[in-house]
Coordinates of C-alpha atoms and ligand atoms in Angstrom, one line a residue:
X1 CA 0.0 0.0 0.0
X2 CA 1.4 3.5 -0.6
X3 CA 3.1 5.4 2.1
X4 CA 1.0 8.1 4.0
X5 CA 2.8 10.9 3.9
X6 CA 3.0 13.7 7.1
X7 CA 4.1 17.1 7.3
X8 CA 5.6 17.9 11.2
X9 CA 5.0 22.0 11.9
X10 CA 7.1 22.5 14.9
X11 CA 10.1 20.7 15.8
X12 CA 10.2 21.4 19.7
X13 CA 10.0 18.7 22.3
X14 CA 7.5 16.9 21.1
X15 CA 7.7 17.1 17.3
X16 CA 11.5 16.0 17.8
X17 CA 10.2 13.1 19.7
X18 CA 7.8 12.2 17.0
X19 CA 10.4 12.3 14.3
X20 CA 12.8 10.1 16.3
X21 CA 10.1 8.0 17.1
X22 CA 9.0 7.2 13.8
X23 CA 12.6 7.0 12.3
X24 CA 13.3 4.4 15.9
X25 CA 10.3 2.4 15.5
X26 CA 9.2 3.2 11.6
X27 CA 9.3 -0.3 10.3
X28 CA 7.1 -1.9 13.4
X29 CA 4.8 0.8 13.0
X30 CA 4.4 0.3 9.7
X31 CA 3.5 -3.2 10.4
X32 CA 0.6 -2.1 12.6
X33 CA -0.4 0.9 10.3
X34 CA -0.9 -1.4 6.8
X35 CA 1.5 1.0 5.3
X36 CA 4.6 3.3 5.8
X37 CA 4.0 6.4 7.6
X38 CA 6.7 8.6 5.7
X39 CA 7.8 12.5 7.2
X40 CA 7.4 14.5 4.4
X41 CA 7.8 17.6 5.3
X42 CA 8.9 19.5 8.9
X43 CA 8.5 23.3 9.0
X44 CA 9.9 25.1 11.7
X45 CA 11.5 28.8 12.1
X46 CA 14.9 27.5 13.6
X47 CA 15.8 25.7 10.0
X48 CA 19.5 25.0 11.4
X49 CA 17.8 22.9 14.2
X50 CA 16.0 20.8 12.4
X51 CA 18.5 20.2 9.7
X52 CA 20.7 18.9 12.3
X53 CA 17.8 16.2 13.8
X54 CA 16.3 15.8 10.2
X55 CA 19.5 16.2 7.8
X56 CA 18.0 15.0 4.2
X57 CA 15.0 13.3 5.3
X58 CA 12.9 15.5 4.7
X59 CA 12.2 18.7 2.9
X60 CA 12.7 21.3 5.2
X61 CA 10.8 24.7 5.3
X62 CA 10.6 27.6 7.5
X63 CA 7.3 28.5 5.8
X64 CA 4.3 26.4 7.5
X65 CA 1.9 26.9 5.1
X66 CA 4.3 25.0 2.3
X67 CA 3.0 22.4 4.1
X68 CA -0.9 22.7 4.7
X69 CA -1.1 23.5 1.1
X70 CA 1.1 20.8 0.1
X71 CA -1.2 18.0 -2.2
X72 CA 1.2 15.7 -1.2
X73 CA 0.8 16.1 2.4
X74 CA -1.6 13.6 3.9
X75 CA -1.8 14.6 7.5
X76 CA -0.3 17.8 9.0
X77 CA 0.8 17.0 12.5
X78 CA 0.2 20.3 14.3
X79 CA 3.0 20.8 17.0
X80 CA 3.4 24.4 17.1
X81 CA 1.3 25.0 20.0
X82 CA -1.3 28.5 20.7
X83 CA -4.2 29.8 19.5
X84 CA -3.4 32.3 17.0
X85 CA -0.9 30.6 13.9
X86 CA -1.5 27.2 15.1
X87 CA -5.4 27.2 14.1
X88 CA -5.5 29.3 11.4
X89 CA -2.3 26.3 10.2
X90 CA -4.6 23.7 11.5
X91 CA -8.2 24.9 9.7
X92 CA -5.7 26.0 6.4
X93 CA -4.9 22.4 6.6
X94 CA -8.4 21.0 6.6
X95 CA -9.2 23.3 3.7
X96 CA -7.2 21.5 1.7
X97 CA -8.7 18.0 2.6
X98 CA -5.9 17.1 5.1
X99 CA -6.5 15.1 8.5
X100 CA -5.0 16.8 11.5
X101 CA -3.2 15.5 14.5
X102 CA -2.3 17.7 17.4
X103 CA -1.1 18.2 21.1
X104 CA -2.9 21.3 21.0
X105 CA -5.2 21.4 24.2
X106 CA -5.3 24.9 24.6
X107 CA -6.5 25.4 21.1
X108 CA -8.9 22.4 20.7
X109 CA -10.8 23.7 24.4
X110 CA -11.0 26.7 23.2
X111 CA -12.0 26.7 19.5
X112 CA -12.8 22.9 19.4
X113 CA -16.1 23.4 18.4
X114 CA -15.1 25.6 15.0
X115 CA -12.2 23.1 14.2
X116 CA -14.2 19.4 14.6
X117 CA -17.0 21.6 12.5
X118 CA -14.9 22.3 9.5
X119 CA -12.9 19.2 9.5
X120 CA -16.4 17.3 9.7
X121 CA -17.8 19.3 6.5
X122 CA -14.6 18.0 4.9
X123 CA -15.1 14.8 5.8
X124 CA -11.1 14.4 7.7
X125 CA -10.1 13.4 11.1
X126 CA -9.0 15.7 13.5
X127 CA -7.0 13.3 16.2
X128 CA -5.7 14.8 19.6
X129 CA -4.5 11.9 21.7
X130 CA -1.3 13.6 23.0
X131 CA -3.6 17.2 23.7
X132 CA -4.6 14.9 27.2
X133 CA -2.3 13.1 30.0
X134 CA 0.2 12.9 27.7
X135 CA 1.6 9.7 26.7
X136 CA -1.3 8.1 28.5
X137 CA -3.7 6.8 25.8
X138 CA -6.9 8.6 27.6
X139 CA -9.0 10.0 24.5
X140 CA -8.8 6.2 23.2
X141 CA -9.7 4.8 26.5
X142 CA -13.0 7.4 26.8
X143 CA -14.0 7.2 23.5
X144 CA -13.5 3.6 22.7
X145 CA -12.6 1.5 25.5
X146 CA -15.6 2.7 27.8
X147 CA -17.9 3.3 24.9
X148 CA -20.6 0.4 26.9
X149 CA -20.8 2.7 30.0
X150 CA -22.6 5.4 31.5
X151 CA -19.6 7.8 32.4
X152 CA -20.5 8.9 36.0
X153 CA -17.0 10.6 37.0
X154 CA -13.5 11.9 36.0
X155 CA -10.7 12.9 38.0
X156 CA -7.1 13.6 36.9
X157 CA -3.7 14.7 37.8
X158 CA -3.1 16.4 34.5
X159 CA -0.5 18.7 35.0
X160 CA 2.9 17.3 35.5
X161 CA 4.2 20.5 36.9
X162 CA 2.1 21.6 39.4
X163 CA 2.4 17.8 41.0
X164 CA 6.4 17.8 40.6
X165 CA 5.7 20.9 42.5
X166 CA 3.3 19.5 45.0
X167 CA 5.4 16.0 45.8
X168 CA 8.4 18.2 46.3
X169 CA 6.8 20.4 48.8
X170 CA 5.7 17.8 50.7
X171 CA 9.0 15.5 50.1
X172 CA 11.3 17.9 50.8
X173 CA 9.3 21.2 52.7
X174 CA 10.5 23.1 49.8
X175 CA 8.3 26.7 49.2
X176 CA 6.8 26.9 46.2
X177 CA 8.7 29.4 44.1
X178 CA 11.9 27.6 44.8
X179 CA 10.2 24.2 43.3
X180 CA 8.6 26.1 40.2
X181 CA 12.1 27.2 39.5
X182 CA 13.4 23.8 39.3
X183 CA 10.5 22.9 37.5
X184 CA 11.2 24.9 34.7
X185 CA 14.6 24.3 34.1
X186 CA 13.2 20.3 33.5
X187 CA 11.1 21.8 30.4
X188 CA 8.1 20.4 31.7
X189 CA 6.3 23.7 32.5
X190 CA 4.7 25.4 29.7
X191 CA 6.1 28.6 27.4
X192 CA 3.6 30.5 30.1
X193 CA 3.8 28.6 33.5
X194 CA 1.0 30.8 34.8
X195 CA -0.9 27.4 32.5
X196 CA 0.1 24.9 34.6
X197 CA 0.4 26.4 38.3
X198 CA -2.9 28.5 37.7
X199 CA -4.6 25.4 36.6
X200 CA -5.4 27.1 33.3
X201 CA -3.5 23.7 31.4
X202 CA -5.5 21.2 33.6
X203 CA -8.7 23.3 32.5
X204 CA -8.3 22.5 29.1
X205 CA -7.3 18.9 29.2
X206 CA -10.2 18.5 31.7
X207 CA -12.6 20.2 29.1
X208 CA -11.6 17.6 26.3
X209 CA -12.2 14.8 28.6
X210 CA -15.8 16.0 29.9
X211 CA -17.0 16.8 25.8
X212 CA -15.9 13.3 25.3
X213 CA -17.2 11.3 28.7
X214 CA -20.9 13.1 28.3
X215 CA -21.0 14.2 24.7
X216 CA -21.8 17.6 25.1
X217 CA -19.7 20.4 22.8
X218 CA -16.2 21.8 24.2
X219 CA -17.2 24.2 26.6
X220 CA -13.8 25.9 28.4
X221 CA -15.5 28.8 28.9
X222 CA -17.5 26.6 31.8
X223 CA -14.5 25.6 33.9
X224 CA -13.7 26.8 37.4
X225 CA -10.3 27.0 37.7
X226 CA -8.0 27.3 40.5
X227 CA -4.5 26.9 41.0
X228 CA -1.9 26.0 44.0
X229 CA -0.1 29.3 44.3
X230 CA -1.8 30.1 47.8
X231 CA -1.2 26.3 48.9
X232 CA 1.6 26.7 51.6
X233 CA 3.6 23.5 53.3
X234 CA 1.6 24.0 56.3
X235 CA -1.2 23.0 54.6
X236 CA 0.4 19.4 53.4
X237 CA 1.3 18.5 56.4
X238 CA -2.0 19.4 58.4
X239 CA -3.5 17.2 55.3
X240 CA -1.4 14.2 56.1
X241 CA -1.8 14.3 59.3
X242 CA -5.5 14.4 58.2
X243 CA -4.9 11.1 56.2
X244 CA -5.4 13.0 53.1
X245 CA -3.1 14.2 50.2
X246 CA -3.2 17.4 48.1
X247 CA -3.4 17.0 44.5
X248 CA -4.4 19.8 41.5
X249 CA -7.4 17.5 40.0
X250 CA -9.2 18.4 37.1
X251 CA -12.6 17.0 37.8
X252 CA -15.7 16.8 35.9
X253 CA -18.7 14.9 37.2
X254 CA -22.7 14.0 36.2
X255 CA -24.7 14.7 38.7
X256 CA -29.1 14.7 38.6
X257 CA -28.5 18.7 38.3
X258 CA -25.7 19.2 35.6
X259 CA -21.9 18.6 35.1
X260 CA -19.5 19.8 37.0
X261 CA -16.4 20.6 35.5
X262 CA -13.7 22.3 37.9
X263 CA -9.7 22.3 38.4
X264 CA -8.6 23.0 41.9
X265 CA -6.5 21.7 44.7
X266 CA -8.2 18.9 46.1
X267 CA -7.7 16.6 49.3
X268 CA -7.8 13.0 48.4
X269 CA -7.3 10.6 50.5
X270 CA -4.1 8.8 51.3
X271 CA -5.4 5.5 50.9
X272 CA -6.2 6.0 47.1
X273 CA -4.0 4.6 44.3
X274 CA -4.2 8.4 42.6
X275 CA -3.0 10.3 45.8
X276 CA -0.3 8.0 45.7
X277 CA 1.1 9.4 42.3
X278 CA 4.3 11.8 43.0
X279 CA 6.3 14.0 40.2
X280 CA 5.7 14.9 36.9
X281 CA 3.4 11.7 36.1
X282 CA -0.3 12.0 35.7
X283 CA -3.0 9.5 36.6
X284 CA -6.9 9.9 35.3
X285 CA -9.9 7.6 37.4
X286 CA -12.9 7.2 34.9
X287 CA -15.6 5.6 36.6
X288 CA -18.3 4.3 34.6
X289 CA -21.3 2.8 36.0
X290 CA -20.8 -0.8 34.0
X291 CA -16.8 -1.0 34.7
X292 CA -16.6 0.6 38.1
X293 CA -13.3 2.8 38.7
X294 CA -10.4 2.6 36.4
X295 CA -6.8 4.0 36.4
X296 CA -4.6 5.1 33.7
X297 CA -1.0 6.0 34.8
X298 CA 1.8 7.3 32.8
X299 CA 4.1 10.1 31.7
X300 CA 1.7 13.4 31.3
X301 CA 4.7 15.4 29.4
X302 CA 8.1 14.9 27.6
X303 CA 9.2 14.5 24.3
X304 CA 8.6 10.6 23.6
X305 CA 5.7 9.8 25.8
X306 CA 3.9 12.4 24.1
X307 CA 5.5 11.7 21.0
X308 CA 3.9 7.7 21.6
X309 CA 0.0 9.2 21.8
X310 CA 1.0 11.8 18.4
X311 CA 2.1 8.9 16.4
X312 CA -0.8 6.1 17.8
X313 CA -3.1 8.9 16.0
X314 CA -1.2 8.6 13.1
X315 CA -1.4 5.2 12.9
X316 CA -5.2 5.7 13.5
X317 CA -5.7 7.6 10.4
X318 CA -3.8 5.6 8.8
X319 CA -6.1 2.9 9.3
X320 CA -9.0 4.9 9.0
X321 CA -8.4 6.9 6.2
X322 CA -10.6 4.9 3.8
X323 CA -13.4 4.3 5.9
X324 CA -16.5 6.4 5.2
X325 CA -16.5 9.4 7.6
X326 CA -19.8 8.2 8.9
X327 CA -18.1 4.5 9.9
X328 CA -14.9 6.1 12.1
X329 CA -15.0 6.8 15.6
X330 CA -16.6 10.4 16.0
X331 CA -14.5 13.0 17.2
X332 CA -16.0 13.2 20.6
X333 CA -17.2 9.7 21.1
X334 CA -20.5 9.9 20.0
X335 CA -22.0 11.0 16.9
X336 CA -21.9 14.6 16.0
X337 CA -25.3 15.5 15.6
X338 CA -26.4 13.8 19.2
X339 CA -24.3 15.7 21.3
X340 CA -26.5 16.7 24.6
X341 CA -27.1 20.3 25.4
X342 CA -27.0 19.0 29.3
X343 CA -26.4 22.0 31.8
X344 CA -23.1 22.7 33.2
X345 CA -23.4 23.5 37.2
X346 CA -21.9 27.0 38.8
X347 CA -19.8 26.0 41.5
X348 CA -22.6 27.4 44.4
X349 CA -24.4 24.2 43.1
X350 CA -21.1 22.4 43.9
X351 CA -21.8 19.7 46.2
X352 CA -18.5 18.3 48.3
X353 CA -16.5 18.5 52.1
X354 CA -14.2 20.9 52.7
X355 CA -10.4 21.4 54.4
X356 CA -11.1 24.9 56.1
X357 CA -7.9 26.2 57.4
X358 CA -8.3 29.5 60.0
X359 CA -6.5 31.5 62.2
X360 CA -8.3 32.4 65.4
X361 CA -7.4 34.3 69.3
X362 CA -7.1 31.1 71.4
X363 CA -9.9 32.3 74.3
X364 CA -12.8 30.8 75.6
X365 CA -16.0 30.8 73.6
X366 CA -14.3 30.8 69.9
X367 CA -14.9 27.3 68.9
X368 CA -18.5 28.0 69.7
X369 CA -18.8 30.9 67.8
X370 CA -17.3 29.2 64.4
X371 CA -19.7 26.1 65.3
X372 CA -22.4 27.8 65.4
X373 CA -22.1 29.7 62.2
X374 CA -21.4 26.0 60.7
X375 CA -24.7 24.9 61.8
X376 CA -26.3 27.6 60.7
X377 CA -25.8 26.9 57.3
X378 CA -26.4 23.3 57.8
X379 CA -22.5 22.1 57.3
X380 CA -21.2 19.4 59.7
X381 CA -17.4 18.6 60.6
X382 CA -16.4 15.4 60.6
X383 CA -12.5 16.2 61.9
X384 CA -11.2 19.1 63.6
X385 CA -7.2 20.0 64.7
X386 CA -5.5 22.9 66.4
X387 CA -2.5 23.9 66.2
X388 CA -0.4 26.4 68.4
X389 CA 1.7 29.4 66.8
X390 CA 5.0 29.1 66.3
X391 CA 6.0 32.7 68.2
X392 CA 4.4 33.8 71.3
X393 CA 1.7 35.4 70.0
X394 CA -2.2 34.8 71.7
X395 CA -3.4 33.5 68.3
X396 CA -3.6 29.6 66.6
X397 CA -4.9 28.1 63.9
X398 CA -8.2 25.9 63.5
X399 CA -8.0 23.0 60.7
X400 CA -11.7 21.8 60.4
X401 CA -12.8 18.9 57.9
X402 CA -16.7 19.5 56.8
X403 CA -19.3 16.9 55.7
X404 CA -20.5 17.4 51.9
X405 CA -21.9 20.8 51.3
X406 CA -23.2 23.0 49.3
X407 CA -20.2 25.3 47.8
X408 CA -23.1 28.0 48.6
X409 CA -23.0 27.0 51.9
X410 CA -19.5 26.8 52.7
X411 CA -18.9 30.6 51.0
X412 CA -21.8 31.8 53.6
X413 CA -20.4 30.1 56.6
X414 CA -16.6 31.3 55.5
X415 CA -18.2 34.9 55.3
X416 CA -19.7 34.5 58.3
X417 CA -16.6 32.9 60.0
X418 CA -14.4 35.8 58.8
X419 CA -16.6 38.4 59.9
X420 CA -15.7 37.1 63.5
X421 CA -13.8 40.0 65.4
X422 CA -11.7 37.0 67.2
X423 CA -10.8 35.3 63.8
X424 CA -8.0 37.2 62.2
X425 CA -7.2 36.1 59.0
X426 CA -8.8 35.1 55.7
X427 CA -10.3 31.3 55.9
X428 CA -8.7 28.9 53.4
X429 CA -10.7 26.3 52.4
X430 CA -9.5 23.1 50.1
X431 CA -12.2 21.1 48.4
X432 CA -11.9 17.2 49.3
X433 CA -13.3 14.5 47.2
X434 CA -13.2 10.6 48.8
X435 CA -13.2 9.4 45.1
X436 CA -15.1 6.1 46.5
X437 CA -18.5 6.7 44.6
Ligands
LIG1 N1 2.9 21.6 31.0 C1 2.3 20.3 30.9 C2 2.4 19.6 32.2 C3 2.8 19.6 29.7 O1 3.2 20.0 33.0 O2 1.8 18.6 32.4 C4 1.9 18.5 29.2 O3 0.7 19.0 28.7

C-alpha cells in the first residue's frame, strides 16, 4: 500500500520526539499501520535545528503553510502550539482535505467546536490523543474502551508540573517558588507557567475529557479554575496528618442537576492509588457505571511519551483513512449530531467536604462561635485540629474537615466565619473528594 505521507510544523520537544520516534520504530509501526507512515515535510523557524535532527530526510521549510497547502501532504501534524498561527495552520490544513493530529489542548478547548465543524464538512479526522495526559492513551480509553458505560465521573492529575511541584513540597518542605524554578529548568512547565500552576493547562485537558465522557460540545468557557499558588507547606502537612493528600485535579462529574467541571487543589485521601502518584506523572480515574473505577497511569509530558500518543493517531488515520467518515470513531465519542445540550453546574451548586484552614485568638467561647455559624448553614465537621503558633503570640490556627456541602454554603459560613472579630485572617478552604463513589 502507498506510504501516507506527514508534514511535522514545529520541531520542539514533542515534534523532535515524533520524528525520532517514527525514524526508531518506523518499520514496526508500519507493520501495525498497513502502510509506511513517511515524514514528508517539517517546518519550523529554527531551519539550522531541524536540519541537524532531520539532515535530508525530509524537505525542510521555515514557511508552515508549504506544508498545509502541500497535495502531497496527507496529515499535517500540528505541533506548534497556541491559539493564534497554530489554528489558522490547523483549519488552512483542513481546507485542503488534510487530517490533523495535534497536542494542541489549549487550542482544541477553546475553538474545538469551529475546528471538529470544519474538519467534519470535509469529511477528515481531526486526532488529539497527546492534547490529554500525555503519553497516557486517555481519549482512546474514553472514546472507545468505555464506549458500553454510563460515564459517572473523571478525575485527573493532569499537570505534571504543578504535582512535581506539589510531591516536592511535601518530600522535601521546599516553598513553592523555589520548586517552580526547578520545575522549569526540566522543560516540563509550559512557554507561560502561569498554565500549569494557575490550573489554566489542567482546564483544558479537563474540558476535552468531559465533551468526550458526556458528549456535550467543548465548553472551556465553563471551567472553574484554581491553581496551588496560595497552597503553603503547612497545609500538606495538616492534610497528612488528616490522612489526606493534596493533589491539583481536574474534575468533571454528572450529577441529577448538571456537570460539573472544575480544576482546583483537592484533598484525596491517602489510601487512594491516585493520591499515591508523585512527580511529573499523571494519573486519570474514569468511573463508569458498567466497569466501576479505572486507572490510567503514565508520563503526562516529555518529548517521547507524548511523542507515543502523536504517532498512535497517526497510525489511526492511517487505518481509517478509507473508511467512510460516517463508519470512524466520531470526534467526541458519539455521533456529532447527538451531542446533549445538558447544563453545566456553577460552583454554588457544587456539592463536596471541605479542608477549612483558619486562624483564630485562642480564648474561651471561639470554637463555639465558628460552630455555630457551621450549623447555621447546615455544614457538619467530621475532623477538627488545632495547632499552636509558632511565636508567642495569643493566636492559633483551626484545621476543620466538613461533611458534603453546598459550595453556597460553605462561602456563607466562610463569610460569616471571617466576619468574627476574634478570627484574624482570611479562611482557606481546600475542596476534598473521597473518590469512592
Ligand atoms: N505543562 C504540561 C504539564 C505539559 O506540566 O503537564 C503537558 O501537557
Amino acid at each position: 500500500m502507498k506510504p501516507i505521507h506527514i508534514g511535522i510544523l514545529g520541531l520542539g520537544t514533542v515534534g523532535g520526539g515524533t520524528f525520532t520516534v517514527l525514524k526508531r520504530n518506523g518499520e514496526e509501526i508500519a507493520r501495525r499501520a498497513g502502510r509506511k507512515i513517511v515524514v514528508k515535510m517539517v517546518a519550523d523557524k529554527d531551519l539550522k535545528k531541524v536540519r541537524e535532527l532531520v539532515g535530508n530526510d525530509a524537505i525542510i521549510t521555515d514557511n508552515a503553510h508549504e506544508v498545509t497547502c502541500n497535495p502531497d501532504i496527507d496529515i499535517v501534524v500540528e505541533l506548534i502550539g497556541g491559539q493564534t498561527i497554530a489554528k489558522e495552520l490547523i483549519l488552512e490544513a483542513i481546507a485542503h482535505g488534510k487530517h490533523v493530529v495535534t497536542a494542541n489542548k489549549a487550542l482544541l478547548a477553546n475553538h474545538g467546536t469551529e475546528i471538529f465543524a470544519a474538519a467534519r464538512a470535509k469529511g477528515v479526522i481531526v486526532a488529539f490523543e497527546a492534547a490529554v495526559a500525555g503519553g497516557i492513551p486517555i481519549i482512546k480509553a474514553l472514546r472507545e474502551g468505555l464506549t458500553a458505560n454510563r460515564i459517572t465521573w473523571i478525575a485527573g492529575i493532569i499537570n505534571g508540573t504543578a504535582n512535581f511541584i506539589l510531591s516536592e513540597m511535601r518530600e522535601k518542605g521546599l516553598a513553592f517558588n523555589e520548586v517552580l524554578a526547578q520545575a522549569q529548568k526540566l522543560g516540563y512547565a509550559e512557554a507561560d507557567p502561569t498554565y500549569d500552576i494557575e490550573g489554566i493547562d489542567a482546564a483544558h485537558k479537563i474540558t476535552l475529557m468531559s465533551a468526550i465522557a458526556f458528549g456535550i460540545p467543548v465548553q472551556f468557557d465553563k471551567v472553574y479554575t484554581e491553581g496551588i499558588t496560595k497552597l503553603t507547606s503547612e497545609d500538606i502537612q495538616y492534610a497528612e496528618e488528616l490522612g489526606y493528600r493534596i493533589k491539583l485535579l481536574g474534575i468533571t462529574k454528572r450529577t441529577e442537576k448538571g456537570i460539573e467541571l472544575r480544576v482546583h487543589p483537592t484533598l484525596i485521601p491517602i489510601k487512594r492509588l491516585i493520591a499515591n502518584v508523585e512527580g511529573v506523572m499523571n494519573a486519570v480515574v474514569v468511573k463508569g457505571d458498567a466497569v466501576g473505577a479505572t486507572l490510567y497511569y503514565g508520563a503526562g509530558a516529555g518529548a517521547e511519551p507524548t511523542a507515543s500518543s502523536v504517532i498512535a493517531d497517526l497510525v489511526d488515520v492511517a487505518r481509517m483513512q478509507t473508511a467512510d467518515p460516517m463508519h470512524r470513531v466520531p470526534t467526541l465519542s458519539f455521533q456529532p449530531d447527538l451531542l446533549s445540550d445538558t447544563p453545566m453546574l456553577s460552583m454554588d451548586d457544587v456539592e463536596t467536604s471541605y479542608y477549612l484552614r483558619m486562624q483564630v485568638v485562642d480564648k474561651p467561647g471561639v470554637m463555639a462561635e465558628i460552630t455555630r455559624i457551621l450549623a447555621d448553614n447546615h455544614i457538619s465537621i467530621s475532623a477538627m485540629i488545632q495547632k499552636e503558633a509558632s511565636d508567642d503570640s495569643d493566636k492559633v490556627s483551626i484545621i476543620m474537615l466538613t461533611h458534603t456541602t453546598l459550595e453556597r454554603s460553605i462561602n456563607a459560613a466562610i463569610k460569616g466565619i471571617e466576619s468574627l472579630p476574634v478570627v484574624t485572617n482570611q479562611v482557606f478552604r481546600i475542596r476534598i473528594e473521597e473518590l469512592n463513589k
